[in-house]
XYZ file of C-alpha atoms in Angstrom:
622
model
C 153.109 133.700 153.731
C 150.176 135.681 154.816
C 147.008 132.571 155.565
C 143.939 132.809 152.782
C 140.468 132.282 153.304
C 139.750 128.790 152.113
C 137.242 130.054 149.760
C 140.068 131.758 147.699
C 142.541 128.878 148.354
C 139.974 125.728 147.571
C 139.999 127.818 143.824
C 143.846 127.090 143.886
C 142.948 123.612 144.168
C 143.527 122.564 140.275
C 146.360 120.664 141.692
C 143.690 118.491 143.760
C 144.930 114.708 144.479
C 142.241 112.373 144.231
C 140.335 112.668 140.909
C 139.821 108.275 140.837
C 137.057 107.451 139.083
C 136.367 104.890 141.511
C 136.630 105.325 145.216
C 139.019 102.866 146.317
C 141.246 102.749 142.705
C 143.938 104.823 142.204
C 144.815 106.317 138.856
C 148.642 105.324 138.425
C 148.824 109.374 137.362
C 147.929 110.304 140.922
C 150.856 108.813 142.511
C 153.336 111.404 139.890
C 150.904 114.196 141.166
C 151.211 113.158 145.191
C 154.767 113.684 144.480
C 154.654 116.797 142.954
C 151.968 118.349 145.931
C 154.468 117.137 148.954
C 157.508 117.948 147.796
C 156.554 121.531 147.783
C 154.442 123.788 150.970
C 152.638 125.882 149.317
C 151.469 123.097 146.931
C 150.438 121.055 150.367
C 148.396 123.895 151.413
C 146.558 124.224 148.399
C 145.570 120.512 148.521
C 144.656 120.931 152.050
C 142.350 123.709 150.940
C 141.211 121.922 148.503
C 139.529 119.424 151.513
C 137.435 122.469 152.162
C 135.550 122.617 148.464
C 133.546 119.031 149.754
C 131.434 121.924 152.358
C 130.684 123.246 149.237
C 128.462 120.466 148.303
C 125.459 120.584 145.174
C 122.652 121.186 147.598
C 123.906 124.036 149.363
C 124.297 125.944 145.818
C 120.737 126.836 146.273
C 121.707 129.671 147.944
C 123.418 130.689 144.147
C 120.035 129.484 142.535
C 121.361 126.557 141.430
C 121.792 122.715 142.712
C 119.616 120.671 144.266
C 117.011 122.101 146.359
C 116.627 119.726 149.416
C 113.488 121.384 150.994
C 111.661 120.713 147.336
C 112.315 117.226 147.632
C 110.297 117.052 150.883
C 106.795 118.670 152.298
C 108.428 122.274 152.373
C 108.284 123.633 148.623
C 108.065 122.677 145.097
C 110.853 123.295 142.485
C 108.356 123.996 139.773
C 111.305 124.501 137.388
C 111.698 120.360 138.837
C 115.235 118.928 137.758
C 116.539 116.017 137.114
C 117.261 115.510 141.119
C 114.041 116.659 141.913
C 111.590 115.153 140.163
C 112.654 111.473 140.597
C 112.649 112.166 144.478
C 109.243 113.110 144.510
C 107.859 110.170 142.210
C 109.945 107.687 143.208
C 111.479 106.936 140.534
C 115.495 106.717 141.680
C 117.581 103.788 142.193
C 120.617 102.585 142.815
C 121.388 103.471 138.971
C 119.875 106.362 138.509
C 120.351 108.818 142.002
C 121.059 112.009 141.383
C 121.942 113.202 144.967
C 124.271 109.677 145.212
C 128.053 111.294 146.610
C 129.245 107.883 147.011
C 132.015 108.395 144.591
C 132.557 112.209 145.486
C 133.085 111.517 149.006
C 134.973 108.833 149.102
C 137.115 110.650 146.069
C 137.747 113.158 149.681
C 138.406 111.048 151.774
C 141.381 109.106 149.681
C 142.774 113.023 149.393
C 142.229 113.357 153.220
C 144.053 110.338 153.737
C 146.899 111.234 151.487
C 147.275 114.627 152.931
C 147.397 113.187 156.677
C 150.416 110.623 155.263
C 152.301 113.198 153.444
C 152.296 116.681 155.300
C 154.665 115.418 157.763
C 156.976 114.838 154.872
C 157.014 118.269 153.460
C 159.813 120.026 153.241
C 159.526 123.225 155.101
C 162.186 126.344 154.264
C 164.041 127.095 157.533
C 163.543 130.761 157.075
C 159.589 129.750 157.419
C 160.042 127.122 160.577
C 158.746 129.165 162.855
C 155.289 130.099 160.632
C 154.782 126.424 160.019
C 155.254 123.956 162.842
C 152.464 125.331 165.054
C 150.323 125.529 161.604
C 150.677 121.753 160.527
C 149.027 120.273 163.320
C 146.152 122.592 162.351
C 146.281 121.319 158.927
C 145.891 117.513 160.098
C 143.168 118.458 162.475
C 141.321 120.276 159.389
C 141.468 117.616 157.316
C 141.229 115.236 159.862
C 137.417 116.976 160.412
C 136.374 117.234 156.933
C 137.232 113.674 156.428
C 135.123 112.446 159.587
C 132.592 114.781 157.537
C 132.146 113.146 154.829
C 131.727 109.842 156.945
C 128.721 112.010 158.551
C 127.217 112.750 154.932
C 127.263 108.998 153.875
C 126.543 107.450 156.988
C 122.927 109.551 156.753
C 122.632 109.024 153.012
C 123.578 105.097 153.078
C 124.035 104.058 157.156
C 126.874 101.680 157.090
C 130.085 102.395 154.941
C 133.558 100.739 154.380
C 135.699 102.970 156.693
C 138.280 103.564 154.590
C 141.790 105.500 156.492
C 144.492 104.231 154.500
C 146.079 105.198 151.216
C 145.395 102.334 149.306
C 147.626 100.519 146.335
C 146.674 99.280 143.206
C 148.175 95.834 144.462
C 146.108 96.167 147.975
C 143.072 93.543 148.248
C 141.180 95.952 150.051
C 140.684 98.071 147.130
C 138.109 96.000 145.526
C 136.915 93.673 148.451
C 136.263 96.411 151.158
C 133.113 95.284 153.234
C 130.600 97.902 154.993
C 131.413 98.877 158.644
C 128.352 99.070 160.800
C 126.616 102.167 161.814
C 128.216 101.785 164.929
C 131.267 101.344 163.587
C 130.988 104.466 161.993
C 129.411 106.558 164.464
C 132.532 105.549 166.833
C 134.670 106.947 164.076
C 133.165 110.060 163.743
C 132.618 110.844 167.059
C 136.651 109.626 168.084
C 138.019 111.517 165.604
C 135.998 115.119 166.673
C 137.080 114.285 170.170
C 140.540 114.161 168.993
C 140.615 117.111 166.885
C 138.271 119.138 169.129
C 141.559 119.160 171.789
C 143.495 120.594 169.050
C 141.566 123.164 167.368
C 141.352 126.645 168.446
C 137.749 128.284 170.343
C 137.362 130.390 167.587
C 139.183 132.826 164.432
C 138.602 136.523 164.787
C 135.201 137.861 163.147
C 136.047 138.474 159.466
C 139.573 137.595 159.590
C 141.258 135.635 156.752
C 141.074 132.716 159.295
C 137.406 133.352 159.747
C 135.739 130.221 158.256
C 138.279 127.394 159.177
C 137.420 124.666 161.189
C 137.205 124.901 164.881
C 136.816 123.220 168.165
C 133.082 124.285 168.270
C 132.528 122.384 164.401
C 134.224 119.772 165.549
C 132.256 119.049 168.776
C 129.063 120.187 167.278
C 129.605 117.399 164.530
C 129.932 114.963 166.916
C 126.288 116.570 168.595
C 125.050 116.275 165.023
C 126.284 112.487 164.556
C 125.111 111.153 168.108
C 121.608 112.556 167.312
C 121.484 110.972 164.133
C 122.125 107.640 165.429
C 119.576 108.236 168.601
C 117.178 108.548 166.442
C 114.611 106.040 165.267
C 115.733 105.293 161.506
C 119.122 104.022 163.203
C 118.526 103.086 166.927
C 117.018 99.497 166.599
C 114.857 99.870 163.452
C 113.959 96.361 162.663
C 113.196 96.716 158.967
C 117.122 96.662 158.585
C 117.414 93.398 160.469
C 118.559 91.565 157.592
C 121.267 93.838 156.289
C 124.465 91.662 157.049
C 127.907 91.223 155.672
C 128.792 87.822 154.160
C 130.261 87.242 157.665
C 126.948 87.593 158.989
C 128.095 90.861 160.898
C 124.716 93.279 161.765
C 124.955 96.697 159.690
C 121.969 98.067 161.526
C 121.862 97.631 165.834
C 118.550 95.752 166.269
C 118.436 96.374 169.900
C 117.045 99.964 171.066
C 119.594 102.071 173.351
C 118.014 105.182 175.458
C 121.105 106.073 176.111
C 122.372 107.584 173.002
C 119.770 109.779 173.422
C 122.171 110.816 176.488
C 125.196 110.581 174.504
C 123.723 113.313 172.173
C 122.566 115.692 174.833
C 125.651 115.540 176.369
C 127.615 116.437 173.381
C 125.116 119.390 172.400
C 125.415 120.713 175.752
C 129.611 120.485 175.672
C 128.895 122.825 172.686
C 127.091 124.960 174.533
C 129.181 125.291 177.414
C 131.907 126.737 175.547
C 129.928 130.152 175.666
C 131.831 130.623 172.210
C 128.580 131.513 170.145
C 125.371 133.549 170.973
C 121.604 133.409 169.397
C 122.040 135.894 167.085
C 119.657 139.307 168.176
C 120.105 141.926 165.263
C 117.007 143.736 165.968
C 115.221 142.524 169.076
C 112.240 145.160 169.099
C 111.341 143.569 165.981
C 110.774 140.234 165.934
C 110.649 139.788 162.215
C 113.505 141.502 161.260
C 115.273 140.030 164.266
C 114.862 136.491 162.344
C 115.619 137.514 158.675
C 118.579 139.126 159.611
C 120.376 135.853 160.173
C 119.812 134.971 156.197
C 121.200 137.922 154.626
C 124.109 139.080 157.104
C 127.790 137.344 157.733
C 125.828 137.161 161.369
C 129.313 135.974 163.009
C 127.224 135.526 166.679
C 125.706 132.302 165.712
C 127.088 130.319 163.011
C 129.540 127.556 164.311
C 130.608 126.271 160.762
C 129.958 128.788 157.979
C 130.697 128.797 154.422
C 131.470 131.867 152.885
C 130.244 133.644 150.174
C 130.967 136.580 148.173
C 128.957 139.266 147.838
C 126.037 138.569 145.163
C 122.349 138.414 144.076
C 121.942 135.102 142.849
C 119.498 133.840 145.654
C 117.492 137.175 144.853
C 117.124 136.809 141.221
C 116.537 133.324 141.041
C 113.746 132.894 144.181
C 112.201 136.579 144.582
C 108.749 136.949 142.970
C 108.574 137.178 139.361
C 106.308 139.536 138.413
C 107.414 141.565 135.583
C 105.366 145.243 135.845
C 107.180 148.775 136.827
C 105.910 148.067 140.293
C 107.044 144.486 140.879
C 109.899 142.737 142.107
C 111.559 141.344 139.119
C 112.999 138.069 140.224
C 112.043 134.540 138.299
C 109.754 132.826 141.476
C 111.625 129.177 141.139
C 109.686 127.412 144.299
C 105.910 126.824 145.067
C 106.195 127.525 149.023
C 103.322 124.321 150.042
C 100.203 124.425 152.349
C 101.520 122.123 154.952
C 104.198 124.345 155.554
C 102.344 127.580 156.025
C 99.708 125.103 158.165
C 103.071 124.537 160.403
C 103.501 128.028 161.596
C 102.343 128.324 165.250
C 99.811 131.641 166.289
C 101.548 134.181 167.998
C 100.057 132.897 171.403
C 102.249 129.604 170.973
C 99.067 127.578 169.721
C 99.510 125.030 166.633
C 96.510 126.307 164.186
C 94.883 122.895 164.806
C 93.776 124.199 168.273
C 90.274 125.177 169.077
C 91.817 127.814 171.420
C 94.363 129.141 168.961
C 92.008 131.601 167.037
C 93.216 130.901 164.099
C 90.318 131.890 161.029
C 90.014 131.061 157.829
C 87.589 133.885 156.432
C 87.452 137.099 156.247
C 90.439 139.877 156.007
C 92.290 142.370 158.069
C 93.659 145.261 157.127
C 97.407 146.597 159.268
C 100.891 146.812 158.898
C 103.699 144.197 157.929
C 107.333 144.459 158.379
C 108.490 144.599 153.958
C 112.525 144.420 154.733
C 112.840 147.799 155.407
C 110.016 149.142 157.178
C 106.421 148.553 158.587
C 104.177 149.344 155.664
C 100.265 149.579 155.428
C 98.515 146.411 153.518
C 94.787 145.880 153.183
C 92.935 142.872 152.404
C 95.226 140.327 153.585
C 93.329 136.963 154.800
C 93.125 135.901 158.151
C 94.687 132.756 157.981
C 97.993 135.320 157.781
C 96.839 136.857 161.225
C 98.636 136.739 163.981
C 101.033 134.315 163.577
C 104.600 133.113 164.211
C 106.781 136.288 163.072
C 109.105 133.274 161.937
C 106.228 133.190 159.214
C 106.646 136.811 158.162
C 109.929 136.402 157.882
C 109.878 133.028 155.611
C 106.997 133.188 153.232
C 105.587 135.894 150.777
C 101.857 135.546 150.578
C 99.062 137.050 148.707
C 99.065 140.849 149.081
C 102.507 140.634 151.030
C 104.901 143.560 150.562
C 108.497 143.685 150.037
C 110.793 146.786 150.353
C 107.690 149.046 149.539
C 109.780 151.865 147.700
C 111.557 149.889 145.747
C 108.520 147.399 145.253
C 105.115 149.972 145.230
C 102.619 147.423 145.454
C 101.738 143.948 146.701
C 102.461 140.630 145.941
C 99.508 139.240 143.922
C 99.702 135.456 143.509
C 95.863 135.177 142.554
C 95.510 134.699 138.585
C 94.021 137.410 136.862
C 94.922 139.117 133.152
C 95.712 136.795 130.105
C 96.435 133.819 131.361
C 97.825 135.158 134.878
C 100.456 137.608 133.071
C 99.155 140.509 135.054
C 100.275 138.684 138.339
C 103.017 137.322 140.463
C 102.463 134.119 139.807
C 102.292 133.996 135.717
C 104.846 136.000 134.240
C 106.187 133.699 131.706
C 105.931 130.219 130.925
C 107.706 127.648 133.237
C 108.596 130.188 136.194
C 104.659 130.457 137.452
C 104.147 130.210 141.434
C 101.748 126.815 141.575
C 100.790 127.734 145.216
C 100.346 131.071 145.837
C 103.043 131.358 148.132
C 106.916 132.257 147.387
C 109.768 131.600 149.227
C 111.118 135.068 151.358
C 113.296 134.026 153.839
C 117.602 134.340 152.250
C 116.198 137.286 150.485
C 118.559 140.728 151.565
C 116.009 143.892 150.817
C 118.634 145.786 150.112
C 118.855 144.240 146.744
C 116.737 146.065 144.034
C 116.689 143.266 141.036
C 115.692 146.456 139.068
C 118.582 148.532 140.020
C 121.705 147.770 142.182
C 123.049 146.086 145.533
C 124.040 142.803 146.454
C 123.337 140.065 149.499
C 126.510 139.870 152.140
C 125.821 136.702 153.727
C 127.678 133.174 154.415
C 125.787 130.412 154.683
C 125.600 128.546 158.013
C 126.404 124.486 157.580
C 125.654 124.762 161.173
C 124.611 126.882 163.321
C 123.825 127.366 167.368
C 120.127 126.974 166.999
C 120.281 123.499 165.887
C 122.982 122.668 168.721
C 119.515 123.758 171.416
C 117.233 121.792 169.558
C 119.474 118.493 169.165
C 119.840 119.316 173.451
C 115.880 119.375 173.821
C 115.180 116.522 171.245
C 117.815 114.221 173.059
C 116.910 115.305 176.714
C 113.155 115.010 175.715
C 113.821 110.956 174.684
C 115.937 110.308 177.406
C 113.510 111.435 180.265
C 110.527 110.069 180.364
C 108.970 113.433 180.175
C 110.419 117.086 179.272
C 112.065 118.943 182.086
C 113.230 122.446 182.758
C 116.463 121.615 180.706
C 114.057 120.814 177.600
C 111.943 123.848 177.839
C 114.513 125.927 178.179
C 116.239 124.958 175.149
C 113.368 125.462 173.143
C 112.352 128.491 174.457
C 116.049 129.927 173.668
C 114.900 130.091 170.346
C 111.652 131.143 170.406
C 112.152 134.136 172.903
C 114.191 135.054 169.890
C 111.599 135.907 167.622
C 108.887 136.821 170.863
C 107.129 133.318 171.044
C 105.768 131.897 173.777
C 107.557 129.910 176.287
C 106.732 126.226 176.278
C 104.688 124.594 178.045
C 101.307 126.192 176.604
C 98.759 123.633 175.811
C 98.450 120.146 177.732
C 100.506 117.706 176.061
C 103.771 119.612 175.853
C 104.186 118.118 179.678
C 104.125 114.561 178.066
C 107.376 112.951 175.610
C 105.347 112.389 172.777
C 103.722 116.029 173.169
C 107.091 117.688 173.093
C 108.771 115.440 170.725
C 105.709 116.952 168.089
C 106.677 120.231 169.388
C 110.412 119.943 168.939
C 110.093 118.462 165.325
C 107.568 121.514 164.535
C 109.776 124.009 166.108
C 112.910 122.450 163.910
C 111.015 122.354 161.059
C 109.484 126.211 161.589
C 113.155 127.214 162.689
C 115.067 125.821 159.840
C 113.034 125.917 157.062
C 114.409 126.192 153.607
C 118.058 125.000 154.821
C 117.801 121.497 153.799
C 117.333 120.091 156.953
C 113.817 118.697 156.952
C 115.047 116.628 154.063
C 117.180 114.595 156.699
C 115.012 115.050 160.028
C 111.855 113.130 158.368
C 113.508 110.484 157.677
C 115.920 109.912 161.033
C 112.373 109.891 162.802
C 111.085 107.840 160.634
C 107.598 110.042 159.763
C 108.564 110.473 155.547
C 106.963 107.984 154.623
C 103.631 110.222 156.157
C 104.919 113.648 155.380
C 106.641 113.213 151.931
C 103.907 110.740 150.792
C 100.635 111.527 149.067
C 99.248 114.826 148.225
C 101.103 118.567 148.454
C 99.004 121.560 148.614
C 98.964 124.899 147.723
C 95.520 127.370 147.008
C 94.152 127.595 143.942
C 96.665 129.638 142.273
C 95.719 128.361 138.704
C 91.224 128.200 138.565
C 89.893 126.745 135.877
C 88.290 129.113 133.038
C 84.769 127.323 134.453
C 85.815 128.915 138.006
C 87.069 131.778 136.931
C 83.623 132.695 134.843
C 81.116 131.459 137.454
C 82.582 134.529 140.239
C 80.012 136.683 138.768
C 83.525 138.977 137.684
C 85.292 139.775 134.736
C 87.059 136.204 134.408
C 90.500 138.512 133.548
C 90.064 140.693 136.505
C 91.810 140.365 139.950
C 88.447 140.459 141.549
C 87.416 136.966 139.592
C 90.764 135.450 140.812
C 91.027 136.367 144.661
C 87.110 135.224 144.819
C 88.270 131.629 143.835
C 91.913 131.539 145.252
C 91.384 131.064 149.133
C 90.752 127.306 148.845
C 93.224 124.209 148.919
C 93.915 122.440 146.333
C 96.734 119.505 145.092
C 99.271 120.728 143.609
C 101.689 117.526 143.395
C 101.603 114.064 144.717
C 104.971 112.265 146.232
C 105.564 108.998 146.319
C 108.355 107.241 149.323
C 108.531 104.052 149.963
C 110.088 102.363 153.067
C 113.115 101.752 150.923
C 113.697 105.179 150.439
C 114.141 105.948 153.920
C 118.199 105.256 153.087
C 119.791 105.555 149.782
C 120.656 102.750 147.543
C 124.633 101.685 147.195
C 125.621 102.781 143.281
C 125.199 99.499 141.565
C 128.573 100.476 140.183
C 130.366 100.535 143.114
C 128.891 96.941 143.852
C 129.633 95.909 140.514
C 133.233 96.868 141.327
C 133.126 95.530 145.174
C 131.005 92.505 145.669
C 131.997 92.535 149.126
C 129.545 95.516 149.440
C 125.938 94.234 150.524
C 122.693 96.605 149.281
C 120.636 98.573 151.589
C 116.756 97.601 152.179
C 114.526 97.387 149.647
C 116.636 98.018 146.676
């Protein structure tokens, strides 16, 4: 039996085991169905495939222009099409009723199947005519599941902190289905990190490039996991945060370690750099001449060089047609503009001599405009009157964000983008095409977008989308290093500079204070935060350092893509003209205000589940 991507096999997975309705109950139904999977191979392997569908989680089906956007739930973007995940994020308003991005139930819904897969394979009967294709396969199989198990541990150990380790098929008649207690965090963590050290000795280097393997686990997921984990709990929300101090069992056993360890900062650098070692992935360099381009490419390509753990996806223009600009004219793009790109991430974006805007030395300018050439997808094209805050910066930045009179895959596209109101009520523009889909802050998102697609004519994106990927494995290396030390060394620069000789940056050091820890820890968190924006990883990183309750709190900005008829008539130019709205767009302005709370900083328990399990004791503040 020839082996199947998992994509193609987790759709086969309508004979999936665990569909409880509660996490540790088991639907007397299932056990008939258990039966019925194990008794047969071929059944077996579609429920081990079906393991693989919990990578395809609800906020990575942005990418399909759907789901839950992470980075508009933080200071990256706004969802100004806000959904019911979205908007009670950003006011506060969730609980442990009512949270939309709760996976409580879904996970541990995995797990259970996990756990019934890693009792039952062994029992399988195998054909003897098909011996020899399955007993060096199996083991695979239980190291698979085995890793998306101690996965889903990873995703609610971030969400919630401690959780009831649960490894056991449970009865109906078993105790522990309804009186389960939380483990602690580093309970968990040890159970994460065991089980990729395990599975990591079992699991091959790597599949062939674009083979029907290509996309299983391997030993590099399975160590970089463990990188991922280690940081996690180095890091300040979980490494002696005293505001958890009172989270205890009924035993009295501590959830949260009160005590500060420096060396799981080591831990974590260590297990980054045991990814590294294996020399199984490279920085990806499609186009080194051009920096730009260079970047980009890794959003709209398989790009096979640098993704450790990708999920795959069929060719298709979702991502285009749902986040492109939205204008609607002959000359536009034609997609539907779904996020408001913020101020404070634009403000983020480093000048091309490696100097945050902020510095006096950076020469970074606010007025006036420049006139030059800017990579649109395809090709350097000319553009005039683009502002000089857009000047010379990070090609990461190029490569991310549209901006006023940006251009995108010129013949396709034969003018700029044009964010600033002007014609009835905007609907000459970018940013007001229709009602509901208007850009509130004159920038749109660009980076995902392939310019091969023409959302007027034909094409579609090639790309899988990386769950991890060998940039983040340098930065966990330098953020770990950089806390263990007491200040950066060679091994911390050179991490970081990995990734920005990438895209032509600067090496660090450049200004004073990346020689100190708390200079380069700002640096690292910037560079993360510049390197991986828009794949829903600032969402977690601001709140494992413990800074979201300054960055996702108050007011987001944009410029003043929607003037006021007053502001609009006192330019001096026809108040419907472009003129009258580029005079009065170059200026900040609010365009939403967040609310988070300390108690936000982890996610509630589902009252349900501690309606069900009294054993389980609620997180802080909730």
């Amino acid at each position: 039996m020839k082996s199947k991507k998992y994509l193609y096999l987790m759709i086969a997975a309508s004979i999936c085991l665990a569909s409880c309705k509660k996490y540790l109950n088991v639907v007397p139904t299932e056990l008939v169905t258990q039966d019925a999977v194990f008794n047969n191979i071929q059944n077996a392997e579609s429920a081990w495939a079906h393991l693989y569908a919990s990578l395809n989680s609800g906020d990575v089906q942005f990418i399909h222009g759907g789901g839950t956007v992470l980075g508009a739930c933080t200071d990256e973007c706004k969802n100004h099409w806000e959904n019911v995940a979205e908007l009670p994020f950003n006011s506060g308003a969730w609980n442990a009723t009512n949270n939309s991005l709760d996976i409580w139930n879904g996970a541990y819904q995995y797990i259970r199947s996990a756990n019934i897969f890693l009792a039952s394979i062994d029992k399988t009967p195998i054909p003897a005519s098909r011996s020899d294709y399955y007993t060096p396969r199996i083991p695979l199989y239980k190291a698979e599941a085995r890793f998306l198990r101690a996965n889903q541990y990873f995703e609610l150990f971030r969400r919630y902190g401690a959780v009831p380790l649960v490894n056991k098929v449970l009865a109906t008649t078993d105790p522990a289905a309804t009186t389960t207690a939380r483990n602690s965090v580093d309970d968990v963590v040890k159970f994460i990190t065991s089980e990729c050290d395990v599975i990591a000795g079992i699991l091959p280097v790597s599949y062939p490039q674009g083979s029907s393997d290509y996309g299983r686990i391997t030993k590099g997921a399975a160590l970089a996991l463990k990188a991922r984990t280690l940081v996690y709990a180095a890091s300040p929300l979980f490494n002696g945060n005293t505001m958890y101090a009172n989270i205890k069992n009924a035993d009295g056993t501590l959830l949260f370690p009160q005590t500060y360890d420096n060396n799981k900062w080591l831990l974590a650098a260590n297990a980054a750099k045991a990814v590294l070692d294996l020399g199984a992935y490279n920085l990806s360099n499609p186009n080194p001449s051009n920096p730009v381009d260079n970047y980009a490419q890794l959003f709209f390509t398989r790009n096979y060089d640098e993704i450790i753990l990708p999920l795959i996806i069929g060719g298709n223009r979702d991502f285009e047609g749902t986040y492109m600009p939205n204008g609607r004219d002959a000359n536009a793009v034609n997609g539907n503009g779904k996020m408001s790109v913020f101020q404070e991430l634009v403000d983020a974006y480093e000048m091309n001599n490696g100097r945050p805007i902020s510095d006096p030395q950076s020469g970074y300018q606010t007025a006036g405009f420049w006139n030059g050439q800017i990579w649109d997808g395809i090709q350097n094209t000319a553009v005039s009157n683009i502002s000089n805050m857009y000047k010379n910066r990070d090609p990461r930045f190029y490569a991310t964000i549209f901006f006023q009179y940006d251009v995108w895959n010129y013949s396709n596209n034969a003018r700029p983008l044009k964010f600033a109101w002007f014609g009835n009520n905007g609907g000459a523009c970018d940013g007001w095409p229709k009602p509901g889909t208007n850009c509130e802050t004159g920038y749109n998102w660009r980076k995902w977008a392939d310019p091969s697609v023409n959302l007027k004519g034909g094409g579609n994106a090639n790309r899988n989308f990386p769950l991890i990927r060998l940039a983040e494995i340098y930065l966990i290396y330098a953020e770990a290093m950089n806390e263990y030390l007491s200040a950066p060394n060679s091994d911390v620069y050179n991490a970081v500079n990995a990734i920005r000789s990438r895209v032509s940056m600067p090496g660090l050091p450049v200004i004073a204070s990346d020689n100190t820890k708390e200079g380069m820890r700002k640096r690292i968190q910037n560079e993360k935060r510049i390197e991986f924006a828009f794949e829903n990883q600032r969402f977690w990183d601001v709140r494992r350092w413990l800074i979201a309750k300054t960055v996702d709190n108050g007011d987001m900005h944009g410029l003043n893509a929607r003037p006021t008829s007053a502001e609009l008539n006192s330019t001096g130019f026809d108040p419907n003209s472009e003129a009258a709205g580029v005079a009065v767009f170059y200026k900040t302005v609010v365009d939403q205000t967040r609310v988070f709370a300390d108690r936000h900083y982890l996610m509630p328990i589902p009252q349900t589940e501690i309606n069900i399990d009294p054993a389980l004791i609620q997180n802080y503040g909730w």
